[in-house]
GROMACS .gro file of C-alpha atoms in nm:
model
  506
    1GLY     CA    1  13.066  13.505  11.913
    2ASN     CA    2  13.225  13.833  12.029
    3LEU     CA    3  13.225  13.989  11.681
    4THR     CA    4  12.932  14.220  11.753
    5ASN     CA    5  12.996  14.437  11.445
    6LEU     CA    6  13.008  14.142  11.203
    7LYS     CA    7  12.753  14.169  10.920
    8HIS     CA    8  12.838  13.869  10.701
    9LEU     CA    9  12.939  13.523  10.816
   10ALA     CA   10  13.021  13.284  10.529
   11LEU     CA   11  13.141  12.941  10.641
   12ASN     CA   12  12.957  12.751  10.371
   13ASN     CA   13  13.103  12.480  10.145
   14ASN     CA   14  13.341  12.335  10.399
   15ALA     CA   15  13.339  12.012  10.593
   16LEU     CA   16  13.243  12.163  10.927
   17SER     CA   17  13.090  11.919  11.173
   18GLY     CA   18  12.938  11.935  11.517
   19SER     CA   19  12.657  12.161  11.625
   20ILE     CA   20  12.588  12.528  11.556
   21PRO     CA   21  12.740  12.728  11.847
   22ILE     CA   22  12.484  12.913  12.053
   23GLU     CA   23  12.737  13.198  12.078
   24LEU     CA   24  12.656  13.296  11.718
   25SER     CA   25  12.334  13.441  11.857
   26ASN     CA   26  12.547  13.721  12.010
   27LEU     CA   27  12.630  13.865  11.666
   28SER     CA   28  12.377  14.144  11.699
   29SER     CA   29  12.483  14.321  11.377
   30LEU     CA   30  12.476  14.008  11.160
   31GLU     CA   31  12.280  14.044  10.837
   32GLU     CA   32  12.374  13.722  10.659
   33MET     CA   33  12.463  13.379  10.797
   34ASN     CA   34  12.576  13.117  10.546
   35LEU     CA   35  12.642  12.776  10.700
   36HIS     CA   36  12.514  12.565  10.410
   37ASP     CA   37  12.696  12.273  10.247
   38ASN     CA   38  12.866  12.145  10.561
   39GLU     CA   39  12.822  11.843  10.788
   40LEU     CA   40  12.665  12.018  11.084
   41THR     CA   41  12.453  11.810  11.320
   42GLY     CA   42  12.227  11.867  11.616
   43SER     CA   43  11.937  12.110  11.631
   44ILE     CA   44  11.900  12.468  11.519
   45PRO     CA   45  11.960  12.685  11.829
   46ALA     CA   46  11.647  12.873  11.930
   47GLU     CA   47  11.876  13.162  12.029
   48LEU     CA   48  11.930  13.246  11.660
   49GLY     CA   49  11.591  13.414  11.691
   50ASN     CA   50  11.774  13.700  11.867
   51LEU     CA   51  11.956  13.810  11.549
   52SER     CA   52  11.721  14.097  11.480
   53SER     CA   53  11.931  14.239  11.194
   54LEU     CA   54  11.948  13.911  11.002
   55ASN     CA   55  11.808  13.916  10.649
   56ALA     CA   56  11.945  13.580  10.522
   57LEU     CA   57  11.975  13.251  10.711
   58ASN     CA   58  12.110  12.971  10.492
   59ILE     CA   59  12.174  12.643  10.671
   60TRP     CA   60  12.074  12.402  10.394
   61ASN     CA   61  12.253  12.078  10.302
   62ASN     CA   62  12.366  11.975  10.648
   63GLN     CA   63  12.257  11.699  10.883
   64LEU     CA   64  12.057  11.909  11.126
   65SER     CA   65  11.775  11.738  11.312
   66GLY     CA   66  11.492  11.825  11.547
   67SER     CA   67  11.227  12.087  11.487
   68ILE     CA   68  11.237  12.437  11.344
   69PRO     CA   69  11.252  12.677  11.643
   70GLU     CA   70  10.946  12.899  11.667
   71GLU     CA   71  11.185  13.177  11.777
   72LEU     CA   72  11.293  13.219  11.414
   73GLY     CA   73  10.961  13.400  11.378
   74ASN     CA   74  11.123  13.692  11.562
   75LEU     CA   75  11.361  13.767  11.274
   76SER     CA   76  11.150  14.053  11.144
   77ASN     CA   77  11.411  14.165  10.887
   78LEU     CA   78  11.463  13.819  10.741
   79GLU     CA   79  11.426  13.800  10.364
   80ARG     CA   80  11.564  13.454  10.295
   81LEU     CA   81  11.527  13.136  10.504
   82GLU     CA   82  11.668  12.815  10.358
   83LEU     CA   83  11.669  12.505  10.576
   84TRP     CA   84  11.625  12.241  10.304
   85ASP     CA   85  11.813  11.913  10.271
   86ASN     CA   86  11.857  11.846  10.641
   87GLN     CA   87  11.688  11.594  10.867
   88LEU     CA   88  11.441  11.829  11.030
   89SER     CA   89  11.114  11.699  11.171
   90GLY     CA   90  10.807  11.824  11.353
   91GLU     CA   91  10.562  12.089  11.239
   92ILE     CA   92  10.626  12.415  11.059
   93PRO     CA   93  10.599  12.687  11.329
   94SER     CA   94  10.306  12.920  11.269
   95GLU     CA   95  10.534  13.200  11.394
   96LEU     CA   96  10.711  13.199  11.056
   97GLY     CA   97  10.403  13.385  10.936
   98ASN     CA   98  10.544  13.690  11.120
   99LEU     CA   99  10.835  13.723  10.875
  100SER     CA  100  10.665  13.988  10.665
  101ASN     CA  101  10.984  14.073  10.469
  102LEU     CA  102  11.049  13.715  10.362
  103THR     CA  103  11.090  13.660   9.988
  104VAL     CA  104  11.233  13.306   9.989
  105LEU     CA  105  11.126  13.019  10.219
  106ILE     CA  106  11.269  12.678  10.135
  107LEU     CA  107  11.204  12.392  10.377
  108GLY     CA  108  11.179  12.104  10.132
  109VAL     CA  109  11.403  11.887   9.916
  110GLY     CA  110  11.624  11.611  10.052
  111ASP     CA  111  11.590  11.443  10.387
  112ASN     CA  112  11.362  11.674  10.583
  113ALA     CA  113  11.050  11.506  10.721
  114LEU     CA  114  10.832  11.791  10.841
  115THR     CA  115  10.484  11.682  10.947
  116GLY     CA  116  10.147  11.830  11.032
  117GLU     CA  117   9.947  12.082  10.836
  118ILE     CA  118  10.079  12.386  10.653
  119PRO     CA  119  10.015  12.683  10.886
  120PRO     CA  120   9.759  12.923  10.738
  121GLU     CA  121   9.975  13.203  10.886
  122LEU     CA  122  10.215  13.157  10.594
  123GLY     CA  123   9.950  13.343  10.396
  124ASN     CA  124  10.071  13.658  10.575
  125LEU     CA  125  10.404  13.652  10.389
  126SER     CA  126  10.286  13.899  10.126
  127ASN     CA  127  10.638  13.958   9.988
  128LEU     CA  128  10.712  13.590   9.936
  129GLU     CA  129  10.832  13.495   9.587
  130VAL     CA  130  10.953  13.138   9.645
  131LEU     CA  131  10.789  12.876   9.871
  132LYS     CA  132  10.929  12.524   9.857
  133LEU     CA  133  10.789  12.262  10.094
  134ASP     CA  134  10.839  11.958   9.870
  135GLY     CA  135  10.958  11.617   9.984
  136ASN     CA  136  10.827  11.635  10.339
  137ALA     CA  137  10.543  11.452  10.516
  138LEU     CA  138  10.301  11.743  10.540
  139SER     CA  139   9.934  11.646  10.557
  140GLY     CA  140   9.587  11.796  10.548
  141GLU     CA  141   9.444  12.034  10.295
  142LEU     CA  142   9.620  12.333  10.145
  143PRO     CA  143   9.527  12.654  10.335
  144SER     CA  144   9.322  12.895  10.126
  145GLU     CA  145   9.530  13.175  10.283
  146LEU     CA  146   9.814  13.090  10.043
  147GLY     CA  147   9.607  13.272   9.783
  148ASN     CA  148   9.721  13.595   9.955
  149LEU     CA  149  10.080  13.542   9.835
  150THR     CA  150  10.026  13.752   9.525
  151ASN     CA  151  10.401  13.798   9.462
  152LEU     CA  152  10.466  13.425   9.452
  153LYS     CA  153  10.657  13.303   9.146
  154GLU     CA  154  10.740  12.948   9.257
  155LEU     CA  155  10.535  12.710   9.473
  156ASN     CA  156  10.652  12.352   9.522
  157LEU     CA  157  10.446  12.109   9.731
  158TRP     CA  158  10.548  11.791   9.549
  159GLY     CA  159  10.560  11.458   9.730
  160ASN     CA  160  10.366  11.545  10.044
  161PRO     CA  161  10.061  11.342  10.155
  162LEU     CA  162   9.847  11.654  10.134
  163THR     CA  163   9.486  11.591  10.037
  164GLY     CA  164   9.190  11.753   9.872
  165ALA     CA  165   9.132  12.003   9.596
  166LEU     CA  166   9.353  12.307   9.561
  167PRO     CA  167   9.172  12.614   9.698
  168GLN     CA  168   9.012  12.846   9.444
  169SER     CA  169   9.199  13.135   9.608
  170LEU     CA  170   9.519  13.022   9.432
  171THR     CA  171   9.386  13.177   9.111
  172MET     CA  172   9.489  13.510   9.268
  173LEU     CA  173   9.855  13.411   9.220
  174THR     CA  174   9.886  13.575   8.880
  175MET     CA  175  10.268  13.589   8.891
  176LEU     CA  176  10.317  13.217   8.949
  177GLU     CA  177  10.561  13.060   8.700
  178ASN     CA  178  10.640  12.724   8.862
  179PHE     CA  179  10.385  12.513   9.048
  180HIS     CA  180  10.438  12.148   9.146
  181PHE     CA  181  10.170  11.985   9.359
  182GLY     CA  182  10.161  11.619   9.253
  183GLY     CA  183  10.300  11.310   9.418
  184GLY     CA  184  10.042  11.312   9.697
  185GLY     CA  185   9.669  11.359   9.730
  186LEU     CA  186   9.632  11.717   9.606
  187CYS     CA  187   9.448  11.780   9.283
  188ALA     CA  188   9.336  12.076   9.076
  189PRO     CA  189   8.964  12.158   9.049
  190SER     CA  190   8.826  12.067   8.708
  191ASP     CA  191   8.618  12.383   8.659
  192ALA     CA  192   8.702  12.595   8.358
  193ALA     CA  193   8.819  12.903   8.549
  194PHE     CA  194   9.071  12.712   8.759
  195GLN     CA  195   9.196  12.511   8.462
  196THR     CA  196   9.243  12.831   8.259
  197TRP     CA  197   9.452  12.979   8.539
  198LEU     CA  198   9.655  12.659   8.566
  199GLN     CA  199   9.725  12.652   8.193
  200GLY     CA  200   9.871  13.002   8.220
  201ILE     CA  201  10.152  12.877   8.445
  202GLU     CA  202  10.474  12.806   8.256
  203ASP     CA  203  10.581  12.496   8.454
  204VAL     CA  204  10.301  12.307   8.628
  205ASN     CA  205  10.289  11.948   8.748
  206GLY     CA  206   9.998  11.782   8.927
  207PRO     CA  207   9.672  11.598   8.862
  208THR     CA  208   9.323  11.728   8.803
  209CYS     CA  209   9.061  11.622   9.055
  210PRO     CA  210   8.828  11.347   8.938
  211PRO     CA  211   8.464  11.451   8.903
  212PRO     CA  212   8.250  11.406   9.215
  213GLY     CA  213   8.179  11.047   9.309
  214GLN     CA  214   8.463  10.890   9.112
  215ARG     CA  215   8.691  10.812   9.403
  216GLU     CA  216   8.390  10.686   9.598
  217ALA     CA  217   8.302  10.456   9.306
  218LEU     CA  218   8.651  10.308   9.309
  219VAL     CA  219   8.637  10.258   9.685
  220ALA     CA  220   8.299  10.086   9.645
  221LEU     CA  221   8.449   9.856   9.380
  222TYR     CA  222   8.739   9.767   9.608
  223ASN     CA  223   8.515   9.692   9.902
  224ALA     CA  224   8.257   9.497   9.700
  225THR     CA  225   8.512   9.273   9.528
  226ASP     CA  226   8.746   9.189   9.819
  227GLY     CA  227   9.017   9.431   9.721
  228ASP     CA  228   9.242   9.321  10.007
  229ASN     CA  229   9.287   8.988   9.829
  230TRP     CA  230   9.330   9.113   9.473
  231THR     CA  231   9.638   8.988   9.296
  232ASN     CA  232   9.751   9.348   9.259
  233ASN     CA  233   9.600   9.633   9.460
  234ASP     CA  234   9.897   9.871   9.453
  235ASN     CA  235   9.810  10.216   9.591
  236TRP     CA  236   9.437  10.147   9.618
  237LEU     CA  237   9.266  10.343   9.900
  238THR     CA  238   9.584  10.547   9.960
  239ASP     CA  239   9.595  10.926   9.939
  240ASN     CA  240   9.800  10.897   9.621
  241ASP     CA  241   9.639  11.025   9.307
  242ILE     CA  242   9.397  10.764   9.169
  243SER     CA  243   9.600  10.749   8.848
  244SER     CA  244   9.863  10.560   9.051
  245TRP     CA  245   9.610  10.297   9.167
  246HIS     CA  246   9.672   9.970   8.987
  247GLY     CA  247   9.464   9.932   8.674
  248VAL     CA  248   9.309  10.280   8.689
  249GLU     CA  249   9.353  10.491   8.376
  250VAL     CA  250   9.296  10.864   8.417
  251SER     CA  251   9.279  11.145   8.163
  252ASP     CA  252   9.219  11.509   8.254
  253GLY     CA  253   9.126  11.406   8.606
  254SER     CA  254   8.857  11.159   8.500
  255VAL     CA  255   8.870  10.780   8.519
  256THR     CA  256   8.874  10.662   8.159
  257GLY     CA  257   8.967  10.298   8.209
  258LEU     CA  258   8.960  10.016   8.465
  259HIS     CA  259   9.198   9.736   8.366
  260LEU     CA  260   9.147   9.469   8.631
  261GLY     CA  261   9.126   9.155   8.422
  262GLY     CA  262   9.262   8.841   8.588
  263ASN     CA  263   9.309   9.018   8.920
  264ASN     CA  264   9.115   8.784   9.154
  265LEU     CA  265   8.812   9.005   9.195
  266THR     CA  266   8.534   8.825   9.384
  267GLY     CA  267   8.188   8.939   9.488
  268GLU     CA  268   7.944   9.150   9.289
  269ILE     CA  269   7.993   9.451   9.061
  270PRO     CA  270   7.879   9.760   9.258
  271THR     CA  271   7.616   9.993   9.116
  272GLU     CA  272   7.830  10.295   9.212
  273LEU     CA  273   8.034  10.243   8.896
  274ASP     CA  274   7.779  10.456   8.713
  275ASN     CA  275   7.959  10.757   8.865
  276LEU     CA  276   8.252  10.689   8.631
  277THR     CA  277   8.080  10.890   8.361
  278ASN     CA  278   8.389  10.929   8.142
  279VAL     CA  279   8.506  10.568   8.151
  280THR     CA  280   8.566  10.416   7.807
  281PHE     CA  281   8.727  10.081   7.895
  282LEU     CA  282   8.596   9.844   8.161
  283ASN     CA  283   8.787   9.516   8.185
  284PHE     CA  284   8.686   9.276   8.465
  285GLY     CA  285   8.744   8.963   8.258
  286GLY     CA  286   8.895   8.646   8.401
  287ASN     CA  287   8.792   8.702   8.761
  288GLN     CA  288   8.541   8.535   8.994
  289LEU     CA  289   8.267   8.794   8.996
  290SER     CA  290   7.916   8.671   9.069
  291GLY     CA  291   7.565   8.809   9.080
  292ALA     CA  292   7.389   9.011   8.813
  293ILE     CA  293   7.531   9.268   8.575
  294PRO     CA  294   7.414   9.602   8.723
  295THR     CA  295   7.165   9.782   8.503
  296GLU     CA  296   7.347  10.102   8.603
  297LEU     CA  297   7.630  10.013   8.364
  298GLY     CA  298   7.390  10.124   8.094
  299ASN     CA  299   7.447  10.483   8.214
  300LEU     CA  300   7.815  10.480   8.109
  301SER     CA  301   7.749  10.650   7.778
  302ASN     CA  302   8.117  10.687   7.686
  303LEU     CA  303   8.192  10.316   7.724
  304THR     CA  304   8.356  10.158   7.419
  305TYR     CA  305   8.487   9.832   7.570
  306LEU     CA  306   8.295   9.621   7.823
  307TRP     CA  307   8.474   9.299   7.910
  308LEU     CA  308   8.305   9.090   8.179
  309ASN     CA  309   8.402   8.753   8.030
  310GLY     CA  310   8.524   8.455   8.230
  311ASN     CA  311   8.339   8.519   8.554
  312GLN     CA  312   8.042   8.361   8.730
  313LEU     CA  313   7.785   8.626   8.650
  314THR     CA  314   7.420   8.520   8.656
  315GLY     CA  315   7.082   8.660   8.562
  316GLN     CA  316   6.980   8.827   8.240
  317ILE     CA  317   7.180   9.060   8.020
  318PRO     CA  318   7.040   9.403   8.111
  319SER     CA  319   6.849   9.564   7.829
  320GLU     CA  320   7.002   9.893   7.949
  321LEU     CA  321   7.329   9.791   7.783
  322GLY     CA  322   7.151   9.884   7.462
  323ASN     CA  323   7.202  10.249   7.567
  324LEU     CA  324   7.579  10.219   7.522
  325THR     CA  325   7.577  10.340   7.164
  326ASN     CA  326   7.954  10.404   7.162
  327LEU     CA  327   8.027  10.042   7.252
  328THR     CA  328   8.254   9.855   7.012
  329ASP     CA  329   8.330   9.541   7.216
  330LEU     CA  330   8.087   9.353   7.442
  331TRP     CA  331   8.238   9.040   7.591
  332LEU     CA  332   8.012   8.848   7.828
  333ASN     CA  333   8.129   8.499   7.740
  334GLY     CA  334   8.209   8.227   7.993
  335ASN     CA  335   7.952   8.322   8.254
  336GLN     CA  336   7.620   8.174   8.367
  337LEU     CA  337   7.395   8.436   8.213
  338SER     CA  338   7.042   8.324   8.132
  339GLY     CA  339   6.726   8.451   7.968
  340GLU     CA  340   6.692   8.597   7.623
  341ILE     CA  341   6.935   8.820   7.437
  342PRO     CA  342   6.789   9.173   7.473
  343ILE     CA  343   6.663   9.311   7.144
  344GLU     CA  344   6.805   9.648   7.260
  345LEU     CA  345   7.156   9.523   7.176
  346GLY     CA  346   7.052   9.587   6.818
  347ASN     CA  347   7.096   9.959   6.896
  348LEU     CA  348   7.473   9.919   6.933
  349THR     CA  349   7.552  10.007   6.573
  350ASN     CA  350   7.919  10.077   6.648
  351LEU     CA  351   7.966   9.726   6.784
  352THR     CA  352   8.241   9.521   6.618
  353GLY     CA  353   8.247   9.232   6.864
  354LEU     CA  354   7.950   9.066   7.039
  355ILE     CA  355   8.087   8.769   7.231
  356LEU     CA  356   7.828   8.576   7.435
  357TRP     CA  357   7.945   8.215   7.411
  358GLY     CA  358   7.938   7.972   7.701
  359ASN     CA  359   7.634   8.099   7.888
  360GLN     CA  360   7.281   7.966   7.939
  361LEU     CA  361   7.100   8.205   7.709
  362THR     CA  362   6.762   8.095   7.575
  363GLY     CA  363   6.505   8.210   7.324
  364GLY     CA  364   6.566   8.312   6.967
  365ILE     CA  365   6.841   8.517   6.811
  366PRO     CA  366   6.694   8.869   6.791
  367VAL     CA  367   6.643   8.985   6.435
  368GLU     CA  368   6.757   9.326   6.562
  369LEU     CA  369   7.115   9.198   6.566
  370GLY     CA  370   7.096   9.236   6.190
  371ASN     CA  371   7.123   9.613   6.247
  372LEU     CA  372   7.482   9.578   6.371
  373THR     CA  373   7.637   9.647   6.033
  374ASN     CA  374   7.983   9.714   6.178
  375LEU     CA  375   7.993   9.377   6.352
  376GLU     CA  376   8.296   9.160   6.276
  377TYR     CA  377   8.262   8.892   6.543
  378LEU     CA  378   7.931   8.740   6.652
  379ASP     CA  379   7.986   8.446   6.884
  380LEU     CA  380   7.679   8.283   7.042
  381VAL     CA  381   7.833   7.934   7.072
  382ALA     CA  382   7.733   7.693   7.353
  383ASN     CA  383   7.410   7.845   7.477
  384GLN     CA  384   7.052   7.716   7.464
  385LEU     CA  385   6.924   7.936   7.184
  386SER     CA  386   6.634   7.807   6.975
  387GLY     CA  387   6.427   7.905   6.675
  388GLU     CA  388   6.550   7.990   6.328
  389ILE     CA  389   6.858   8.182   6.224
  390PRO     CA  390   6.731   8.529   6.131
  391SER     CA  391   6.778   8.600   5.762
  392LYS     CA  392   6.861   8.958   5.862
  393LEU     CA  393   7.204   8.839   5.979
  394GLY     CA  394   7.285   8.850   5.609
  395ASN     CA  395   7.309   9.229   5.648
  396LEU     CA  396   7.626   9.192   5.856
  397THR     CA  397   7.858   9.223   5.560
  398ASN     CA  398   8.161   9.308   5.774
  399LEU     CA  399   8.130   8.984   5.968
  400ILE     CA  400   8.450   8.775   5.988
  401PHE     CA  401   8.336   8.522   6.249
  402LEU     CA  402   7.987   8.380   6.300
  403GLY     CA  403   7.960   8.119   6.572
  404LEU     CA  404   7.622   7.959   6.647
  405ARG     CA  405   7.746   7.610   6.740
  406GLY     CA  406   7.604   7.409   7.028
  407ASN     CA  407   7.255   7.556   7.051
  408GLN     CA  408   6.908   7.427   6.962
  409LEU     CA  409   6.857   7.627   6.643
  410SER     CA  410   6.617   7.481   6.388
  411GLY     CA  411   6.483   7.551   6.044
  412SER     CA  412   6.682   7.599   5.726
  413ILE     CA  413   7.004   7.795   5.686
  414PRO     CA  414   6.910   8.137   5.541
  415THR     CA  415   7.030   8.195   5.186
  416GLU     CA  416   7.112   8.551   5.296
  417LEU     CA  417   7.420   8.422   5.481
  418GLY     CA  418   7.574   8.406   5.134
  419ASN     CA  419   7.601   8.786   5.151
  420LEU     CA  420   7.870   8.765   5.421
  421THR     CA  421   8.157   8.781   5.174
  422ASN     CA  422   8.414   8.877   5.441
  423LEU     CA  423   8.331   8.574   5.654
  424GLU     CA  424   8.627   8.352   5.745
  425VAL     CA  425   8.466   8.125   6.005
  426LEU     CA  426   8.109   7.987   6.004
  427LYS     CA  427   8.020   7.749   6.287
  428LEU     CA  428   7.667   7.607   6.274
  429ASP     CA  429   7.742   7.259   6.411
  430ASP     CA  430   7.550   7.078   6.687
  431ASN     CA  431   7.212   7.238   6.626
  432ALA     CA  432   6.887   7.107   6.475
  433LEU     CA  433   6.912   7.281   6.138
  434SER     CA  434   6.733   7.109   5.850
  435GLY     CA  435   6.685   7.127   5.477
  436GLU     CA  436   6.947   7.152   5.208
  437LEU     CA  437   7.260   7.364   5.219
  438PRO     CA  438   7.203   7.692   5.030
  439SER     CA  439   7.412   7.722   4.714
  440GLU     CA  440   7.466   8.088   4.810
  441LEU     CA  441   7.727   7.978   5.065
  442GLY     CA  442   7.955   7.936   4.764
  443ASN     CA  443   7.982   8.317   4.763
  444LEU     CA  444   8.183   8.308   5.089
  445THR     CA  445   8.516   8.302   4.908
  446ASN     CA  446   8.713   8.414   5.216
  447LEU     CA  447   8.586   8.123   5.424
  448LYS     CA  448   8.858   7.921   5.602
  449GLU     CA  449   8.639   7.716   5.837
  450LEU     CA  450   8.287   7.578   5.778
  451ASN     CA  451   8.137   7.348   6.040
  452LEU     CA  452   7.791   7.199   5.985
  453TRP     CA  453   7.843   6.880   6.187
  454GLY     CA  454   7.557   6.717   6.373
  455ASN     CA  455   7.262   6.887   6.203
  456PRO     CA  456   6.981   6.694   6.029
  457LEU     CA  457   7.060   6.877   5.705
  458THR     CA  458   6.994   6.673   5.390
  459GLY     CA  459   7.102   6.643   5.031
  460ALA     CA  460   7.419   6.680   4.835
  461LEU     CA  461   7.653   6.968   4.900
  462PRO     CA  462   7.604   7.235   4.632
  463GLN     CA  463   7.862   7.248   4.356
  464SER     CA  464   7.908   7.619   4.430
  465LEU     CA  465   8.115   7.526   4.737
  466THR     CA  466   8.408   7.452   4.507
  467MET     CA  467   8.449   7.831   4.486
  468LEU     CA  468   8.571   7.824   4.846
  469THR     CA  469   8.937   7.792   4.756
  470MET     CA  470   9.062   7.916   5.094
  471LEU     CA  471   8.873   7.657   5.297
  472GLU     CA  472   9.098   7.468   5.541
  473ASN     CA  473   8.847   7.304   5.779
  474PHE     CA  474   8.515   7.157   5.661
  475HIS     CA  475   8.296   6.932   5.878
  476PHE     CA  476   7.958   6.835   5.735
  477GLY     CA  477   7.890   6.484   5.870
  478GLY     CA  478   7.667   6.367   6.150
  479GLY     CA  479   7.350   6.439   5.955
  480GLY     CA  480   7.214   6.387   5.607
  481LEU     CA  481   7.457   6.597   5.402
  482CYS     CA  482   7.694   6.430   5.159
  483ALA     CA  483   7.957   6.532   4.909
  484PRO     CA  484   7.894   6.480   4.537
  485SER     CA  485   8.101   6.196   4.397
  486ASP     CA  486   8.205   6.365   4.075
  487ALA     CA  487   8.577   6.405   4.020
  488ALA     CA  488   8.581   6.786   4.025
  489PHE     CA  489   8.406   6.807   4.358
  490GLN     CA  490   8.615   6.531   4.511
  491THR     CA  491   8.937   6.696   4.390
  492TRP     CA  492   8.830   7.018   4.557
  493LEU     CA  493   8.738   6.830   4.873
  494GLN     CA  494   9.074   6.655   4.885
  495GLY     CA  495   9.249   6.990   4.877
  496ILE     CA  496   9.100   7.084   5.214
  497LYS     CA  497   9.337   7.020   5.504
  498ASP     CA  498   9.076   6.900   5.756
  499VAL     CA  499   8.755   6.757   5.611
  500ASN     CA  500   8.497   6.528   5.767
  501GLY     CA  501   8.180   6.404   5.604
  502PRO     CA  502   8.047   6.130   5.376
  503THR     CA  503   8.036   6.107   5.000
  504CYS     CA  504   7.695   6.063   4.839
  505SER     CA  505   7.617   5.712   4.717
  506GLN     CA  506   7.563   5.685   4.342
   0.00000   0.00000   0.00000
């Protein structure tokens, strides 16, 4: 401590322990102090703020504790201050904003646990090139004053519980090459100008802010469906980026998917979900949701999958769902939905799966469903539908599965169903269908299952059915149908694995 002419003190990379001697503050000529990579403990002496000639203070990778002395703000010649990988706590002193010659300020990485907000005074460090505050417990929003650091090349804020959108002023940092701001609640504004600036940075890591109302919509969902008792609610309602919330899929800052099937959601679906304007996948299946399906879901124009199956939803299917023209899968089965099937669902020409079984739907099958030419699965089993089967369903030439079992359908089976040459399963059992079986069903050469059981159909099965060489399950009893007794037909019938129905009497 008596070496008043000493300019460089390098004791780094040893195994020095104990505290930093206060006497080092007497080295009035000292320009560089390197004490890093030791095992020093205790606090940083405030008296080091007297070293007016100091331009580098490196005390990183020790076990120092306590707060950063505000007196370090007196080191007006300091160019480099590295205190990272210690056990420092408390707030960053605003006085560090006085270090106008500082080019490197590193307070992050390792075991530091600095708290509080980032002082806006750091925006005064106009010569700063490197600012690393990562891995601390800093909170609040990022000061807009950091946009004054026009010489900054590296800015690391990773892993702090900071919140809010990055300030627009950061776009003034045209020399920035490395920018990490994720791992907390910070996000980048989604406007074009900010995103263009961000894309110009060589190494950038952090999320884009969701559009307005998205986070609020998720919070509303959590509160409305008893989120505290979900099977998995990891990270929900935390300041972490919403992409880390269980079941939330995010792309370019927007919620694109909610995967919460079988997650013990109870209560009603909130109307605020219509703020998720970019969502494509909504899976709430296998929960205990009740109440009506919100009409507001019809505003989610980008939706391709809507799975609400296996809940306790009531009321009518909203006609507004007919606005979801990008929808490919609509699963509403296993609920207590009532009323008629909206004719507007016929607008969903991209639909490949319309699954409505196990509800209490009434009325007729809308002829408009015949417009769904991309449909592969139409399952209306176990409802209370009545009236005739629309002949227009014969337009659904991509159909693989047609399930109408367990309703109150009447009239004859349309001959047009013979056009469904891709059909593998046809379930018409347990209705009130009458008349003879159309010979055109013999065109369904891909059919593996045909169930006609329990209908008052009459007459002999048409010989054309022998063309159904792939048929494995065939139930036609319980009504007036019977199988011809000729040898060829009986041989074909015997080749079917599971068959149930009478032979016609001679």
